[in-house]
Short mmCIF file of C-alpha atoms in Angstrom, two decimals:
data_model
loop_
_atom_site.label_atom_id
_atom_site.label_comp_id
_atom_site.label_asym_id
_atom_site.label_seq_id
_atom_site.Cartn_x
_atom_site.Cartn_y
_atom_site.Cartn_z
CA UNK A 73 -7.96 9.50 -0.48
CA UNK A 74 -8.54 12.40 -2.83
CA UNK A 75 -5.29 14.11 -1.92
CA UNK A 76 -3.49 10.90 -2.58
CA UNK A 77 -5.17 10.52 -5.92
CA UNK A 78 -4.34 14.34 -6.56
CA UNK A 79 -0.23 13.49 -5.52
CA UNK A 80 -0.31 10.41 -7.60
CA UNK A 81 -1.76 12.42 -10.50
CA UNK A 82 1.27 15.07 -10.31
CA UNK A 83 4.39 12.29 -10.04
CA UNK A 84 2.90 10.44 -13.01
CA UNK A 85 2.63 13.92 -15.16
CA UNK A 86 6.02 14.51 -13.71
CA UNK A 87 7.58 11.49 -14.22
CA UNK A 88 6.50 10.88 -18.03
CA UNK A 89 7.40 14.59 -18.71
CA UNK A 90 10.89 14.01 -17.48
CA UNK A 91 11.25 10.96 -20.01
CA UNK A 92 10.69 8.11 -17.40
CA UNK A 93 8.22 5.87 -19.29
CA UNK A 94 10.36 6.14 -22.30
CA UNK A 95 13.26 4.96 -20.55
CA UNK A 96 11.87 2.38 -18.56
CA UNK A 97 10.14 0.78 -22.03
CA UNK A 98 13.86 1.18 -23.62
CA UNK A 99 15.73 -0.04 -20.78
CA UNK A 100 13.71 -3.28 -20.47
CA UNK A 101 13.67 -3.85 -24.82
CA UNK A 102 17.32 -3.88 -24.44
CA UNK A 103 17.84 -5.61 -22.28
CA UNK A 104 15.09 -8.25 -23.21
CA UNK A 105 16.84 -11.86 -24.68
CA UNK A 106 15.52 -12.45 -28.75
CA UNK A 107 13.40 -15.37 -27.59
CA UNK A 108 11.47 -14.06 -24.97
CA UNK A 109 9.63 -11.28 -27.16
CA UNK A 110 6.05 -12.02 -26.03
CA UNK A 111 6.83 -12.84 -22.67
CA UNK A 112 9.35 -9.78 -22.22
CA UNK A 113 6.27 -7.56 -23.48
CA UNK A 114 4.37 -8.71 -19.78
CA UNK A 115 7.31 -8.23 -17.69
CA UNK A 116 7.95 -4.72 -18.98
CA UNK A 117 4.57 -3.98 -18.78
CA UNK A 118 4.28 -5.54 -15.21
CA UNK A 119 7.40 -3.69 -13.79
CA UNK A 120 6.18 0.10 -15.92
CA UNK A 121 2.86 -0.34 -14.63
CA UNK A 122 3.76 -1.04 -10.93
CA UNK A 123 5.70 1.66 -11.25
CA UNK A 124 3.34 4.39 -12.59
CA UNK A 125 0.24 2.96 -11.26
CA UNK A 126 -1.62 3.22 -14.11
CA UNK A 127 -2.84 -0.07 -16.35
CA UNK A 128 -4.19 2.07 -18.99
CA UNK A 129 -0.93 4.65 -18.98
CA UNK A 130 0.86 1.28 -19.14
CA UNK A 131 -1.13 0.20 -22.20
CA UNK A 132 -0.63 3.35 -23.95
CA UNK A 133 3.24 3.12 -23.66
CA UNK A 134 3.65 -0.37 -25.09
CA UNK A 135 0.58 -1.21 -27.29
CA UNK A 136 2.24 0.50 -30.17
CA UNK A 137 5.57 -1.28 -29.18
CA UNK A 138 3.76 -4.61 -28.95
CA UNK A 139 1.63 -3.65 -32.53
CA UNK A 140 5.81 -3.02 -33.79
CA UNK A 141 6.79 -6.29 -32.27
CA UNK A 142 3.91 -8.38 -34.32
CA UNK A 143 4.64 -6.38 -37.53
CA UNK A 144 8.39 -7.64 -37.36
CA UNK A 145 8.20 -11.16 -35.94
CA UNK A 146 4.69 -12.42 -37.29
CA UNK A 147 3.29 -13.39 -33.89
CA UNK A 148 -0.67 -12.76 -33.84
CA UNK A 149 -1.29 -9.27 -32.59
CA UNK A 150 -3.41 -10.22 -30.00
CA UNK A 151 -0.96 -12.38 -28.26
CA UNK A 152 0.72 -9.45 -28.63
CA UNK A 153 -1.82 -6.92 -27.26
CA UNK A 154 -3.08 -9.40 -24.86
CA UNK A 155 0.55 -9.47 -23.12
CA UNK A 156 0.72 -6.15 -22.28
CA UNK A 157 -3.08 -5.70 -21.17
CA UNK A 158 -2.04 -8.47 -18.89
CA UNK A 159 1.38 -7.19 -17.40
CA UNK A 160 -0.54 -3.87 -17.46
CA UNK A 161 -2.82 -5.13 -14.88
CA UNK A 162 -0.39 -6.72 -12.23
CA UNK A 163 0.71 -3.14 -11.23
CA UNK A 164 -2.52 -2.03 -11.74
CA UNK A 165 -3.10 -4.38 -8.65
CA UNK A 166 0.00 -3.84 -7.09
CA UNK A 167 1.41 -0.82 -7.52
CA UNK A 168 1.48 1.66 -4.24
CA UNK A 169 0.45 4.88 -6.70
CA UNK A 170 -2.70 2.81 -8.38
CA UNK A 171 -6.10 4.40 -7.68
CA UNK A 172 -7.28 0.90 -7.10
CA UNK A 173 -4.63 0.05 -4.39
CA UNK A 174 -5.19 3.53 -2.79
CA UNK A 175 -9.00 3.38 -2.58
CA UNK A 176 -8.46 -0.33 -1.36
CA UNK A 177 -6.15 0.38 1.49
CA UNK A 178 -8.30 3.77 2.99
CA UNK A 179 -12.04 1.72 2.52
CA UNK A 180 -10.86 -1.07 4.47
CA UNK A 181 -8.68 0.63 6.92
CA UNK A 182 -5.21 -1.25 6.44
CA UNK A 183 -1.26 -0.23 5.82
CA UNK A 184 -0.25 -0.10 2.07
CA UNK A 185 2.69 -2.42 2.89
CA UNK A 186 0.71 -5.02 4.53
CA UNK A 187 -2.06 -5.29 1.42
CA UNK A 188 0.68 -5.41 -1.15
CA UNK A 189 2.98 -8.23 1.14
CA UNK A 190 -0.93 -10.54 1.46
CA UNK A 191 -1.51 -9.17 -2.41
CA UNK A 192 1.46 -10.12 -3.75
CA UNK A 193 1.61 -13.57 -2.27
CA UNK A 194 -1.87 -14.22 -3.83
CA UNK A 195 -0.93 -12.83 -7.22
CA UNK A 196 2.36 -13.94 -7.55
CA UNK A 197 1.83 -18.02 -9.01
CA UNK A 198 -0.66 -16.59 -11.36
CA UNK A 199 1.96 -14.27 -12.65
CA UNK A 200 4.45 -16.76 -12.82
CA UNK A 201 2.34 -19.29 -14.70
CA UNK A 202 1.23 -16.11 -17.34
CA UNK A 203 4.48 -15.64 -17.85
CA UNK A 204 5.47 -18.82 -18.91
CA UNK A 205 2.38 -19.48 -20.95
CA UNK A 206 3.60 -15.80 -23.00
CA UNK A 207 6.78 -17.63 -23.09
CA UNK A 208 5.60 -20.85 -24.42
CA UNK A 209 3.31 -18.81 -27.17
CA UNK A 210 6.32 -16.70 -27.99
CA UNK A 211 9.73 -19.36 -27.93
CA UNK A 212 9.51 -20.19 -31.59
CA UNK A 213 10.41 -17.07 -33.18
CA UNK A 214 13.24 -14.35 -32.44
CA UNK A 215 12.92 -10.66 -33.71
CA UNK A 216 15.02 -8.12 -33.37
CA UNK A 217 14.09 -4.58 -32.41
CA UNK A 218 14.90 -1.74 -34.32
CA UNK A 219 15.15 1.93 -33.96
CA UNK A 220 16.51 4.12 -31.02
CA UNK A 221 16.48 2.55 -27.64
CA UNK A 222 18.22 5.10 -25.88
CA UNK A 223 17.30 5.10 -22.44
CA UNK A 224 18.73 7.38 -18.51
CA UNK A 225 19.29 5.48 -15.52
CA UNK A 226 18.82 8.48 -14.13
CA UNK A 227 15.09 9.05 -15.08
CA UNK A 228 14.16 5.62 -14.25
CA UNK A 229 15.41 6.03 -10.44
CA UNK A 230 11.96 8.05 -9.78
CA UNK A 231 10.44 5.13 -10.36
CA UNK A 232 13.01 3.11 -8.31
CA UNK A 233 12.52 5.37 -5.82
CA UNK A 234 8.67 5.32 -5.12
CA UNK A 235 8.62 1.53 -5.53
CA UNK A 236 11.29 0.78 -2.86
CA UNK A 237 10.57 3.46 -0.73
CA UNK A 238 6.56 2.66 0.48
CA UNK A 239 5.96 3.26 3.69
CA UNK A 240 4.04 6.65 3.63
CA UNK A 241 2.16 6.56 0.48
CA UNK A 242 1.73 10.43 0.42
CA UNK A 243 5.04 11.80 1.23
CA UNK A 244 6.49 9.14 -1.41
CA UNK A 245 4.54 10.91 -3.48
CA UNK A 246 5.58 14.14 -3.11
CA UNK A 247 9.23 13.12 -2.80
CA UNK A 248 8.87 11.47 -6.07
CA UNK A 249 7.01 14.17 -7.80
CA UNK A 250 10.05 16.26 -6.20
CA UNK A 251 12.83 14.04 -7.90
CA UNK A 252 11.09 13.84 -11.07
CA UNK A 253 11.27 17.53 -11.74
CA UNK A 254 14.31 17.72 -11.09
CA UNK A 255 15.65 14.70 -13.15
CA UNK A 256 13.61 16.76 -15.95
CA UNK A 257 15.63 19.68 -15.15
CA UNK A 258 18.59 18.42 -15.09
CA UNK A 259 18.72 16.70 -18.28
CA UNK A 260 16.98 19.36 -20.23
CA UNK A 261 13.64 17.57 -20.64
CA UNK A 262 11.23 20.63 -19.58
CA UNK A 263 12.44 24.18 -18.39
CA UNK A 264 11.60 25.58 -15.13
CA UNK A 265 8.63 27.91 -16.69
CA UNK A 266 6.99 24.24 -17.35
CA UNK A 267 7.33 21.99 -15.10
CA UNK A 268 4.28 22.87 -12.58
CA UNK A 269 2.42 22.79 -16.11
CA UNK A 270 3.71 19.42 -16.13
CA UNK A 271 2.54 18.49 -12.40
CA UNK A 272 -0.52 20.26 -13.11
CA UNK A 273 -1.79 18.11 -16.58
CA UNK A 274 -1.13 14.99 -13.96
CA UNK A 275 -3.27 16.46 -11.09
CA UNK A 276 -6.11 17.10 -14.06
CA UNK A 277 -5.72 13.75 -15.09
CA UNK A 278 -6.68 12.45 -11.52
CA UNK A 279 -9.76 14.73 -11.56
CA UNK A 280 -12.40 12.77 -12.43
CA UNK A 281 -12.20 9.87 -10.21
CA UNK A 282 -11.52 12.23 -7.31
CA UNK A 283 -14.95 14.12 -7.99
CA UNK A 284 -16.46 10.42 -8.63
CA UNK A 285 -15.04 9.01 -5.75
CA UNK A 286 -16.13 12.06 -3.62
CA UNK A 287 -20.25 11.51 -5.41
CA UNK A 288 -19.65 8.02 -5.12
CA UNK A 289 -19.16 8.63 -1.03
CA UNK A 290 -21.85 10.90 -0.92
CA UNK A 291 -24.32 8.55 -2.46
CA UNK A 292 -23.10 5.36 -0.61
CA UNK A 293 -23.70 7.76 2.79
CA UNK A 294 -27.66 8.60 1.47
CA UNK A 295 -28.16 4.80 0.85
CA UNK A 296 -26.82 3.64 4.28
CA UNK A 297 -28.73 6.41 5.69
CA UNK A 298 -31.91 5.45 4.06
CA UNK A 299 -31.10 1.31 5.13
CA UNK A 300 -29.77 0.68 1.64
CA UNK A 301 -26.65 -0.96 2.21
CA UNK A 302 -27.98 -2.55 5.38
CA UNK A 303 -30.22 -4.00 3.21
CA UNK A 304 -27.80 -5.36 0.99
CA UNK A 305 -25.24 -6.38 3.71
CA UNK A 306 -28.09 -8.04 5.33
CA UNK A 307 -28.57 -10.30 2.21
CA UNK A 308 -25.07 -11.39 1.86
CA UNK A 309 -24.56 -11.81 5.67
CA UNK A 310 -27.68 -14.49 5.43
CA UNK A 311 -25.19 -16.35 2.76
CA UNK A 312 -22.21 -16.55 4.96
CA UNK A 313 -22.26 -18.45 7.49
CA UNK A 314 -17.76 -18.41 8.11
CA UNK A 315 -14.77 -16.64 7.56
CA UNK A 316 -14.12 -18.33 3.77
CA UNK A 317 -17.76 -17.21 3.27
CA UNK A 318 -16.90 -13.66 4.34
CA UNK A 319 -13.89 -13.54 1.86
CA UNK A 320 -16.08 -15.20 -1.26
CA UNK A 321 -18.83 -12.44 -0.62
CA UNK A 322 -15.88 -9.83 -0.16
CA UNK A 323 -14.37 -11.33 -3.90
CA UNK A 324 -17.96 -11.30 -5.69
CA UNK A 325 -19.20 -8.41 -4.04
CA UNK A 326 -16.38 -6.55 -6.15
CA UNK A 327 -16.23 -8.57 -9.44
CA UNK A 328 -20.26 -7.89 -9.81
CA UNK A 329 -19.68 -4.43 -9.27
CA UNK A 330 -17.01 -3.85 -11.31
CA UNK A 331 -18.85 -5.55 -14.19
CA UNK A 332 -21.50 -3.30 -13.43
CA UNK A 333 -19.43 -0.17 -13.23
CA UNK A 334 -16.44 -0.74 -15.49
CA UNK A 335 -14.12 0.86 -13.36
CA UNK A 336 -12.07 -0.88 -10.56
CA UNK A 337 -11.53 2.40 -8.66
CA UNK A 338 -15.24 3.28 -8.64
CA UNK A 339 -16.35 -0.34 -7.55
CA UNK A 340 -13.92 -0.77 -4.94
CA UNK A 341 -15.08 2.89 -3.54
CA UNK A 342 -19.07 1.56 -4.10
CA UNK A 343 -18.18 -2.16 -2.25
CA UNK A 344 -15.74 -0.74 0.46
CA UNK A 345 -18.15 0.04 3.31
CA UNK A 346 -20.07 -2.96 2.90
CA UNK A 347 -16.65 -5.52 2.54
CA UNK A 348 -15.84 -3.81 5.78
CA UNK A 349 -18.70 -3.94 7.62
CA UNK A 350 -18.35 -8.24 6.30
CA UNK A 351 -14.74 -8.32 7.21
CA UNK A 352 -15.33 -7.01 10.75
CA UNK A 353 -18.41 -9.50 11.28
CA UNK A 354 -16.50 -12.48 10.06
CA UNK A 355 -13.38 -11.80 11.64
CA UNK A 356 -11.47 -11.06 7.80
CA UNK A 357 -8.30 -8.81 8.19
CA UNK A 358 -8.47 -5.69 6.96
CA UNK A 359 -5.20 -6.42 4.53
CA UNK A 360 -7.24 -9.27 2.90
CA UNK A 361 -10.28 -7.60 2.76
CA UNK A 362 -8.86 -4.90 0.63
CA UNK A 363 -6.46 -7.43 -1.37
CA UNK A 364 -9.51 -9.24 -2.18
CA UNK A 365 -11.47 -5.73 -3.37
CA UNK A 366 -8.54 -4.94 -5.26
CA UNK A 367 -8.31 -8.68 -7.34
CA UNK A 368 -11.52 -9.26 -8.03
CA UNK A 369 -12.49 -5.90 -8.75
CA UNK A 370 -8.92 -5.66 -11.45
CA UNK A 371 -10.06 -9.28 -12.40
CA UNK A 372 -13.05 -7.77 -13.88
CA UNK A 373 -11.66 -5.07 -15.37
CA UNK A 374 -8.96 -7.02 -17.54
CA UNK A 375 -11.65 -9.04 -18.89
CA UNK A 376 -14.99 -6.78 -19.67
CA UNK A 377 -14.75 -5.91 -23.28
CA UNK A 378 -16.03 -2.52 -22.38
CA UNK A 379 -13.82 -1.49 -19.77
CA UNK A 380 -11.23 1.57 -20.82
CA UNK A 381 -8.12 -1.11 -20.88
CA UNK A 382 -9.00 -3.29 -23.29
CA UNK A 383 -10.61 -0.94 -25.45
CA UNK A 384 -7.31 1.69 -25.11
CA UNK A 385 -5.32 -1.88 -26.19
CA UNK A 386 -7.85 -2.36 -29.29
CA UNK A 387 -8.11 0.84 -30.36
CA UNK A 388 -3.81 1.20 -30.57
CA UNK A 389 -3.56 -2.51 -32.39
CA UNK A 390 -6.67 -1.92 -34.24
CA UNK A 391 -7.78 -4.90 -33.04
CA UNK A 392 -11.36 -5.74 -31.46
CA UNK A 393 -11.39 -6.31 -27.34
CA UNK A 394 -13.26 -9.91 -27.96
CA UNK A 395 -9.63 -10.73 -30.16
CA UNK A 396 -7.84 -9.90 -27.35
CA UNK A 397 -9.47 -11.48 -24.47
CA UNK A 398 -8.43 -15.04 -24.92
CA UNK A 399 -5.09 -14.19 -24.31
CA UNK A 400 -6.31 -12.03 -20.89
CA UNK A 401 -4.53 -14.88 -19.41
CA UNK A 402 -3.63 -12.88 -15.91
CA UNK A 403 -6.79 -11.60 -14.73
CA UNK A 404 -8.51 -14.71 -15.00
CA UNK A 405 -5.61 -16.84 -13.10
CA UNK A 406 -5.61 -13.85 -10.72
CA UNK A 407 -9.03 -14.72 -9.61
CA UNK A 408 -8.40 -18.63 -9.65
CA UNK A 409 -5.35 -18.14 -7.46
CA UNK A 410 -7.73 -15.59 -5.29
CA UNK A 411 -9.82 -18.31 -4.81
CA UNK A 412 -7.25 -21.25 -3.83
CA UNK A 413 -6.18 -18.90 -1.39
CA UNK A 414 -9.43 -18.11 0.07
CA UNK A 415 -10.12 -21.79 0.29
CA UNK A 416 -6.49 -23.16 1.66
CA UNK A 417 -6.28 -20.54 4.02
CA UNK A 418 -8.33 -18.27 6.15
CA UNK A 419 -6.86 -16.50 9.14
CA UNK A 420 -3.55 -14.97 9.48
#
């Protein structure tokens, strides 16, 4: 898990170095129709963030872009701010490079491709109905964006690339970190004497939730060792008595933890022995176990007003996070659609 945090790390430093994010942001403003302003800021934001893997990285691309947006059409900033904190969190969910996702698939013990196929099913009508809310909010004005939007096919096809091409979530990686370097070469971006610098601000950036997920292990190892999370597991176990019980103490399991953590990476990493150890006993598959981790864990996070995205999107909007949290829309139907889904069906 840590190396995989460590190779995600070093394609996202890549990648932005090379001029992908600003690209990808350009490439989807113009192509983005005058009417769908709001609603265009959560589908950029859901395809850049599924893409780098990052809701936060996400939000610090387009919150100044969505700030821009208000300024020049009059729409309330924190419809505004609350679109892209909620396209920002789809990839976050989704996204093959995400922290989240990673930590997800290696706790529970499942392929990447299979969580994102049972994820994406479960996510998908509560991103559909988001987006036409945004739309709805945002169809009575046009704006028009000014300034350059110059954007490179060619430094959006790293992106391209690790998205289409998930099968081995590691070697992606490293083929991705691979292109990106050289796309930055090639069109003059970075020189040769800086692009491992690059690579190497990316790894840092993945550096404290490796060390925290390595602690976080260590600690969760002490506790079961001392009957800790038997203890625990033994108290939910007494409140399930079925499979749909097994996938509502999964879901809760990670939404209180998250609350109490305020990081989605860190609570899935806390929760993940214990969701296993309830998805083995009540006969959940390993791919929902760790797509329900990974919503209701992200569901927290795009909600708390003291988690890191919300106050990144106040802090760039100079808004509060309690102003933008009405319009949270996606989280919130995330975990409602999470729920239908637990209740409608049960096995594969």
């Amino acid at each position: 898990m840590c190396l995989i945090f460590l190779a995600a790390g070093a394609f996202s430093g890549a990648v932005r170095a090379a001029g992908g994010v600003e690209s990808t942001v350009n490439l989807g403003l113009s192509i983005l129709p005058g009417n769908m302003a709001v609603a265009g800021l959560f589908a950029i934001g859901c395809f850049i963030s599924i893409s780098m893997g990052t809701s936060v990285g996400t939000i610090t691309a387009l919150a100044p872009i969505a700030a821009g947006i208000s300024d020049k059409t009059g729409f309330p900033m924190a419809i505004c701010a609350g679109a892209v904190v909620c396209g920002a969190m789809f990839g976050d969910n989704l996204s093959i490079i995400s922290d989240t996702t990673i930590a997800a698939v290696k706790t529970q013990g499942c392929d990447m491709r299979d969580k994102f196929r049972e994820n994406f099913k479960i996510v998908l009508p509560a991103a559909i109905i988001t987006l036409g809310l945004f739309y709805f909010l945002g169809n009575t004005n046009e704006y028009q964006v000014n300034g350059n939007l110059d954007y490179s096919l060619i430094k959006v096809l790293p992106y391209l690339f690790v998205l289409i091409g998930a099968v081995s979530v590691f070697v992606i990686l490293i083929i991705g970190t691979v292109l990106s370097m050289l796309v930055g070469l090639g069109t003059g971006m970075f020189t040769a004497t800086k692009m491992f610098t690059h690579v190497g601000n990316g790894i840092m950036s993945m550096y404290d939730i490796t060390v925290i997920s390595i602690i976080v292990a260590c600690i969760i190892t002490l506790i079961k060792e001392y009957g800790g999370i038997e203890f625990v597991l033994n108290f939910i176990k007494s409140r399930i008595i079925s499979t749909k019980g097994g996938e509502l103490g999964i879901a809760a399991l990670a939404l209180l933890v998250d609350i109490c953590t305020a990081n989605n990476t860190v609570a899935i990493v806390m929760a993940g022995p214990i969701a296993k150890d309830i998805s083995e006993e009540f006969a959940v598959t390993p791919r929902r176990s760790a797509s329900l981790l990974d919503m209701f864990s992200s569901m927290g996070q795009g909600l708390i007003p003291y988690g890191a995205q919300l106050l990144a999107a106040a802090s760039l909007t100079g808004l509060t996070p309690f102003a933008i949290i009405p319009y949270c829309f996606y989280p919130l139907l995330m975990g409602i659609s999470g729920l239908i889904f637990i209740f409608i069906k049960n096995k594969d």
